[in-house]
Short mmCIF file of C-alpha atoms in Angstrom, two decimals:
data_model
loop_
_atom_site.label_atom_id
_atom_site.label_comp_id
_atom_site.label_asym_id
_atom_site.label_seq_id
_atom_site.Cartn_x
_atom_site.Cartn_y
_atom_site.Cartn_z
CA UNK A 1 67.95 122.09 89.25
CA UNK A 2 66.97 119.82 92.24
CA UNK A 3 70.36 118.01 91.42
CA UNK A 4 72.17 121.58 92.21
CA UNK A 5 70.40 121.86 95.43
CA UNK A 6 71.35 118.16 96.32
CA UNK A 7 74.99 118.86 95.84
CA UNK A 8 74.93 122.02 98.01
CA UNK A 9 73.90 120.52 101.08
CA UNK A 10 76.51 121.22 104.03
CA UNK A 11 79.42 118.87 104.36
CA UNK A 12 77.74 117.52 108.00
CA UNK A 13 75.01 116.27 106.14
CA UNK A 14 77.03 114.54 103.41
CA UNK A 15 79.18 113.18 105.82
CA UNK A 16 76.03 111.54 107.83
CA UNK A 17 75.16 110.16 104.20
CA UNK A 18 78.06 108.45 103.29
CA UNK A 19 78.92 107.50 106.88
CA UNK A 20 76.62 104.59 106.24
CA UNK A 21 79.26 102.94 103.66
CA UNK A 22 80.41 100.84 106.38
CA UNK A 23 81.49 97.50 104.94
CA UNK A 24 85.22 97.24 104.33
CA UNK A 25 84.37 96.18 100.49
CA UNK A 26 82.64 99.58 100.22
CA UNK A 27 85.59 101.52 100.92
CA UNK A 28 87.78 101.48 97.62
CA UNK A 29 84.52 103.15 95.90
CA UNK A 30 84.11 105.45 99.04
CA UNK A 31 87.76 106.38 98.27
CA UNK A 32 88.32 105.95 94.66
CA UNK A 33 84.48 106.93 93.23
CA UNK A 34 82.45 108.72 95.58
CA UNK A 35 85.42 111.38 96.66
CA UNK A 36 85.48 112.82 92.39
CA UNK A 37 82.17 113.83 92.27
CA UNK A 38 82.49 116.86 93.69
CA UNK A 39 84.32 119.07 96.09
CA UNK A 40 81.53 118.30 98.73
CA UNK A 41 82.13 114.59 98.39
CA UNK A 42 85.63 114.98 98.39
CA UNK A 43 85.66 116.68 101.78
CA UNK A 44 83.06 114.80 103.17
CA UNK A 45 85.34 111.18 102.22
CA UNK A 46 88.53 112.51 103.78
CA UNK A 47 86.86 113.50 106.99
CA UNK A 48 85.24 110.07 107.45
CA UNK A 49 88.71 108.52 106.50
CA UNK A 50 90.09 110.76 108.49
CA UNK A 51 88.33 110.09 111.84
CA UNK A 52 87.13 106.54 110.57
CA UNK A 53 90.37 104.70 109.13
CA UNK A 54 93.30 106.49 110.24
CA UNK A 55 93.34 105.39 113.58
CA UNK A 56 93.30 101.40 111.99
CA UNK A 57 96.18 102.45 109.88
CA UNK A 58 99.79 100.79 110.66
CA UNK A 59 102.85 100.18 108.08
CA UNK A 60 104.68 97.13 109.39
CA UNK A 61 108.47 96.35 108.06
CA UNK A 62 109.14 93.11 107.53
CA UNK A 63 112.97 93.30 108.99
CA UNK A 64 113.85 89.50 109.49
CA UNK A 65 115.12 88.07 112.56
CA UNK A 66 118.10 87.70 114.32
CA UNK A 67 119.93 86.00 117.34
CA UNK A 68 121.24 87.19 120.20
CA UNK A 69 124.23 85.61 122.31
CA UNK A 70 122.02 83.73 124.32
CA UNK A 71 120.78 81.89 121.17
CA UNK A 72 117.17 83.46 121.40
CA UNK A 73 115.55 84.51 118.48
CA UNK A 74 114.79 87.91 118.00
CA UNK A 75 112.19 89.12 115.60
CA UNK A 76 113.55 92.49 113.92
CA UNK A 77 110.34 93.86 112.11
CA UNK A 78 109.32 97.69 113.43
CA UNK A 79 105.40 98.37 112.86
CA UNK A 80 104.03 102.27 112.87
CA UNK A 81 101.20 102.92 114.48
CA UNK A 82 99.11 106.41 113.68
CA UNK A 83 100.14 108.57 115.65
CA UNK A 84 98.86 112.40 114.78
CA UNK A 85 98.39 114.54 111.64
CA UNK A 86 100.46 117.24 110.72
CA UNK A 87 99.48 121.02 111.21
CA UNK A 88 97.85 121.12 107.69
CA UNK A 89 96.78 117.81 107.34
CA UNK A 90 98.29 116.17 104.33
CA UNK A 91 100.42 114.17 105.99
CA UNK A 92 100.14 111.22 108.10
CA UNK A 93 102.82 110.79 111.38
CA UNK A 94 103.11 106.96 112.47
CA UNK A 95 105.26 106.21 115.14
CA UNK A 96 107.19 102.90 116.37
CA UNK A 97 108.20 101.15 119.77
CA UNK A 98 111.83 100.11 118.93
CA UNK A 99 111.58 97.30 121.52
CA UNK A 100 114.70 96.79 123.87
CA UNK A 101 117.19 99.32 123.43
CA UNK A 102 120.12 96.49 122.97
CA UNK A 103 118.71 96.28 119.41
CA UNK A 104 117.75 99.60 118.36
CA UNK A 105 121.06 99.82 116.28
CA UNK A 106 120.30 97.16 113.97
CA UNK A 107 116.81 97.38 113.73
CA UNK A 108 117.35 101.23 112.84
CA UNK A 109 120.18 100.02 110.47
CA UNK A 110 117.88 97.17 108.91
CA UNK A 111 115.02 99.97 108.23
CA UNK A 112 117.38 102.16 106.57
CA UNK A 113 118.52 99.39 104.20
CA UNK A 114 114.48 98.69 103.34
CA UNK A 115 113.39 102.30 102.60
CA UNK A 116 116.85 103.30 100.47
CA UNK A 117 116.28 100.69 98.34
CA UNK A 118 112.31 99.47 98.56
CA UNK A 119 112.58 95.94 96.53
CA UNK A 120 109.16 95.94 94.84
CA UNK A 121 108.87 92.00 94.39
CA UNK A 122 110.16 91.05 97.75
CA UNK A 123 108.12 91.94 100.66
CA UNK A 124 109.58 94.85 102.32
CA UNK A 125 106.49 95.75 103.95
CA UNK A 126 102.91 95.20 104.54
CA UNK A 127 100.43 98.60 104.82
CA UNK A 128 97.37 97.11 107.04
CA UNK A 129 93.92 99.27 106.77
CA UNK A 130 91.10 97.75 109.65
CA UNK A 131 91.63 94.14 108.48
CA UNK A 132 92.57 94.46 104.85
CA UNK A 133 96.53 94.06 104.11
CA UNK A 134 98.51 95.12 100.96
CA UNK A 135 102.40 95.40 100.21
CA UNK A 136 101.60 98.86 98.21
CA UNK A 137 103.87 101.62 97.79
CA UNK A 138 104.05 104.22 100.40
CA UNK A 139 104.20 107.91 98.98
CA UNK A 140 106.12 110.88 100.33
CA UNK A 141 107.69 108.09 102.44
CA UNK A 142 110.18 109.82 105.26
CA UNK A 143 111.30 108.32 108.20
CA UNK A 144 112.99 110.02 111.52
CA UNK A 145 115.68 107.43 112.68
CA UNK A 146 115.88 108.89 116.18
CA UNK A 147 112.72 109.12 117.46
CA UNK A 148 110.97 106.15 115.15
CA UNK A 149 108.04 108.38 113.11
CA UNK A 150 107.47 107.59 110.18
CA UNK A 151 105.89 110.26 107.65
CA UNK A 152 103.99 109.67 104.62
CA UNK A 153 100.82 111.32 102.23
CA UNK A 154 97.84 109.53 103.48
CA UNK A 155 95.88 110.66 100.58
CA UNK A 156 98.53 109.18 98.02
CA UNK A 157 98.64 105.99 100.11
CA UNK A 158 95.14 105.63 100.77
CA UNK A 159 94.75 106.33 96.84
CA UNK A 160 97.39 103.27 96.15
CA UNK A 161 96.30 101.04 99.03
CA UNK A 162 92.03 101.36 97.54
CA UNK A 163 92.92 101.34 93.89
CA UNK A 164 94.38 98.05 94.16
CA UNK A 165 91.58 96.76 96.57
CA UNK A 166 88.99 98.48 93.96
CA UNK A 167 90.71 96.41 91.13
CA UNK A 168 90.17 92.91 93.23
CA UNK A 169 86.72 93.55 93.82
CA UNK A 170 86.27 94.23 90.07
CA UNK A 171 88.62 91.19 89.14
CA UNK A 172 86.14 88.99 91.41
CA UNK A 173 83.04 90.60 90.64
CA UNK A 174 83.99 89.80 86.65
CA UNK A 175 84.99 86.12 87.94
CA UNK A 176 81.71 85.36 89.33
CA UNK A 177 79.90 86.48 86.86
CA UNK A 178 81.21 84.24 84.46
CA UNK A 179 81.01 81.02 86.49
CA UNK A 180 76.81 81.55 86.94
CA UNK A 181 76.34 79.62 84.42
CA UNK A 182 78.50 76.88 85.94
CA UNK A 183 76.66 77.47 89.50
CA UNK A 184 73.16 77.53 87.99
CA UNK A 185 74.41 74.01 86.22
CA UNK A 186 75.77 72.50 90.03
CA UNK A 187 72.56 73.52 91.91
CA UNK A 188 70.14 72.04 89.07
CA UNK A 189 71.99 68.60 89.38
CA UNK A 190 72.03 68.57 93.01
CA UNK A 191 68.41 69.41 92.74
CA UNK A 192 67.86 66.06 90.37
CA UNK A 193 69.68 64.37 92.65
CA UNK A 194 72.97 63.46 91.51
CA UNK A 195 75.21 65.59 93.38
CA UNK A 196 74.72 66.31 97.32
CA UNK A 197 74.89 69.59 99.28
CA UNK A 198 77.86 69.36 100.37
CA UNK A 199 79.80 68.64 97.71
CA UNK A 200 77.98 71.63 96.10
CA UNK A 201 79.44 73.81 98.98
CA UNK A 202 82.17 72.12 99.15
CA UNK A 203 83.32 72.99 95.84
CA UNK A 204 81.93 76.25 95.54
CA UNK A 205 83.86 76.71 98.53
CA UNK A 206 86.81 76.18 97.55
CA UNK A 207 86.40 77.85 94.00
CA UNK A 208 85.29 81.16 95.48
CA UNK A 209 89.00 80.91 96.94
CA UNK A 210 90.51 80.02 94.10
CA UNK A 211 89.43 83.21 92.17
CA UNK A 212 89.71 85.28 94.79
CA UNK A 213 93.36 84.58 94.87
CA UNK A 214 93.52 84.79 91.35
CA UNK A 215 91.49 88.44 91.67
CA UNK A 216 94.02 89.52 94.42
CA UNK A 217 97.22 88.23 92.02
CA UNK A 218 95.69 89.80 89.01
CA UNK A 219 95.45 93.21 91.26
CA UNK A 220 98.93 93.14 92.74
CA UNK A 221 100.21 92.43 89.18
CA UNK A 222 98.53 95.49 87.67
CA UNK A 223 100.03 97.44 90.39
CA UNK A 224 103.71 96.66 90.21
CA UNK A 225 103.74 96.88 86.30
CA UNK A 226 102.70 100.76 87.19
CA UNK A 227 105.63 100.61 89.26
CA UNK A 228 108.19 99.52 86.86
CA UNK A 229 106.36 101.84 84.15
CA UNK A 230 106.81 105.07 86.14
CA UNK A 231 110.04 103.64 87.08
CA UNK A 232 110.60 103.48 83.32
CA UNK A 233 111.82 99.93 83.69
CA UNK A 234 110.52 97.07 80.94
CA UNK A 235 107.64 95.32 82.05
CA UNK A 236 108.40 92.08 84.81
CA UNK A 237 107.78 88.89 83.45
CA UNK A 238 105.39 87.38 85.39
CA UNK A 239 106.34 83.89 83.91
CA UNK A 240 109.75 83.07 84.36
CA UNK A 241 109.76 80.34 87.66
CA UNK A 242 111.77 82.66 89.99
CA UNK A 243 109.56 85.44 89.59
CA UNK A 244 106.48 83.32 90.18
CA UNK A 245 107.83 81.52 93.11
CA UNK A 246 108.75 84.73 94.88
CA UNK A 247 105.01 85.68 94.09
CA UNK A 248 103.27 82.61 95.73
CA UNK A 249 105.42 83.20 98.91
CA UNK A 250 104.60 86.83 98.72
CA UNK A 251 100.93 86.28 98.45
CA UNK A 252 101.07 83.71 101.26
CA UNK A 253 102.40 85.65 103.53
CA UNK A 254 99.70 88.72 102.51
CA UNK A 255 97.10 86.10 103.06
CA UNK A 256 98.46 85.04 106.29
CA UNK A 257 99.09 88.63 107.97
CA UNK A 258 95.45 89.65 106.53
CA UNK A 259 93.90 85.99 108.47
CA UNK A 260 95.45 87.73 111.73
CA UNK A 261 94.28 91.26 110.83
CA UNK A 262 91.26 89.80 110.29
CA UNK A 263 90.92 89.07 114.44
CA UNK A 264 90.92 92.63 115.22
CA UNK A 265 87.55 94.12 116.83
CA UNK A 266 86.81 97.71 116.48
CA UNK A 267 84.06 99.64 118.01
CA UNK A 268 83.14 101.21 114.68
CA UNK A 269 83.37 97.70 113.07
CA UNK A 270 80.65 97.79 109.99
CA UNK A 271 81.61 94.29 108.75
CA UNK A 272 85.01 92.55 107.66
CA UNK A 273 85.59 92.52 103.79
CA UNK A 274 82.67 90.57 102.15
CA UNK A 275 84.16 89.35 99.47
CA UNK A 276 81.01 87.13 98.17
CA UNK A 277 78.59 89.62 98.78
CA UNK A 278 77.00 92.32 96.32
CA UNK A 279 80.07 92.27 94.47
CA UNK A 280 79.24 94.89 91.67
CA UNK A 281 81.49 95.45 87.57
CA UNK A 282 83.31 97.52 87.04
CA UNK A 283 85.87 98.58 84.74
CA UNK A 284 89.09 96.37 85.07
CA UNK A 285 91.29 99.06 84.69
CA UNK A 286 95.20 98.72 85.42
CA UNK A 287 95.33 102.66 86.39
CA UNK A 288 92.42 102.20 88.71
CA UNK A 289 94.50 103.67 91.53
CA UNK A 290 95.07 106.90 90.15
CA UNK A 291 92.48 110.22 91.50
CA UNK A 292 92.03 113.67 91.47
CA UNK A 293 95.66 114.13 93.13
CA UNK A 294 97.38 112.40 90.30
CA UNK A 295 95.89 113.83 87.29
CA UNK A 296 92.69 111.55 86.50
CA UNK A 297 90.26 113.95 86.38
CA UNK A 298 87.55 114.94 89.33
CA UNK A 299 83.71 114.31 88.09
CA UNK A 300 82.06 117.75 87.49
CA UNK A 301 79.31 118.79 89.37
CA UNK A 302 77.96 119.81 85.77
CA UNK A 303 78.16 115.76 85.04
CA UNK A 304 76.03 115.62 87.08
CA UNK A 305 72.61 117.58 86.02
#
């Protein structure tokens, strides 16, 4: 019974509630968890991501370069910033500076070529959220040539864009569980002596990265094998040299654009991703990303008592 009363508080007071999830590593389970376990929840998450995160959302194409007949390069990508809602709110309108009218033509040109025919192992584009970057999918993608906005479901997006960052956090949280035994082992001999501090940071250091790259690989992965499964394509293989080469140059470049994400400041700022902190299990499961909207079913309220 006093669960019932709980969930009927009024949306304002929900919203104060789960305003305090401010850490970027507490969004995917704002998004992907907290939003199904009710209607209340669900309304109170898309009006803090609403307010909150939409106005730190961009899609950036990644168009090449070019030059001109001075010899000067010119750098052809075309990033969308949020720009307004629509009249019923479902979807999101992001709109572009084309830059010099002299190369409007083949910039539009370039960004037709990458949304007809969105490669999914090259990097067509990068979807930044605050400071964390991802080459997901873009849903209910539509783009108006002539005035640069760029439409899309934010819900469906935001869905894609957290179930992949949910699945690295669980990836890394399953990761460093199972070196503690390994850590416990390190600290005990540099506490008899026979290892020093730093080397003890030094290589935690740089294992912590290690796995988190592995965590962010294993995460993509899962990802674009949904792709080519609701493409109805047979699964990539993630072995063969080409493949794996175009995926270490993808990932470097994710890494890259998400160290110079990371230098944004926002008023609102409640802490960049925190990827070594109060990482919690979960479930490593490769449909993570699907919600409510996409036919995993909502928590019940009745779940709940």
């Amino acid at each position: 019974m006093a669960t019932r009363q709980a969930l009927s508080l009024p949306n304002e007071i929900w919203i104060r509630i789960l305003e305090n999830l401010k850490k970027e590593s507490d969004l995917p389970d704002a998004w992907m968890v907290c939003r199904h376990v009710s209607t209340a929840f669900r309304d109170a998450v898309e009006s803090i991501f609403r307010e909150r995160h939409l106005s730190k959302s961009w899609i950036v194409f990644m168009l090449g370069e070019m030059y001109n007949d001075d010899d000067e390069r010119v750098i052809l990508d075309v990033a969308f910033d949020f720009d307004r809602l629509s009249e019923d709110k479902n979807l999101a309108i992001f709109k572009a500076d084309p830059g010099q009218e002299q190369y409007h033509e083949v910039r539009r040109s370039s960004l037709q070529s990458a949304v007809g025919y969105p490669p999914i192992f090259e990097l067509s584009h990068i979807v930044q959220i605050r400071h964390i970057v991802k080459d997901t999918p873009i849903p209910g993608l539509s783009i108006d040539y002539e005035n640069w906005e760029l439409t899309c479901d934010w819900r469906a997006l935001y869905t894609r864009f957290f179930g992949e960052d949910k699945m690295f956090h669980d990836h890394l949280s399953t990761w460093v569980k199972e070196k503690e035994a390994s850590a416990a082992d390190m600290w005990q001999q540099m506490a008899r002596g026979e290892i020093n501090m730093i080397a003890v940071l030094d290589k935690a250091l740089n294992s912590f990265a290690d796995g988190a790259e592995d965590a962010k690989m294993a995460a993509r992965r899962a990802r674009i094998r949904r792709q080519y499964k609701e493409k109805g394509w047979e699964e990539p293989d993630f072995e063969d040299e080409g493949v794996l080469a175009d995926e270490k140059s993808i990932l470097k470049r994710l890494k890259d654009a998400e160290y110079h994400a990371g230098f944004d400041e926002y008023s609102d700022d409640g802490g960049h991703p925190d990827e070594a902190e109060d990482e919690e299990g979960g479930d490593l499961d490769e449909d993570a990303w699907e919600d409510g909207d996409e036919e995993v079913g909502d928590i019940e309220m009745e779940a709940l008592d």
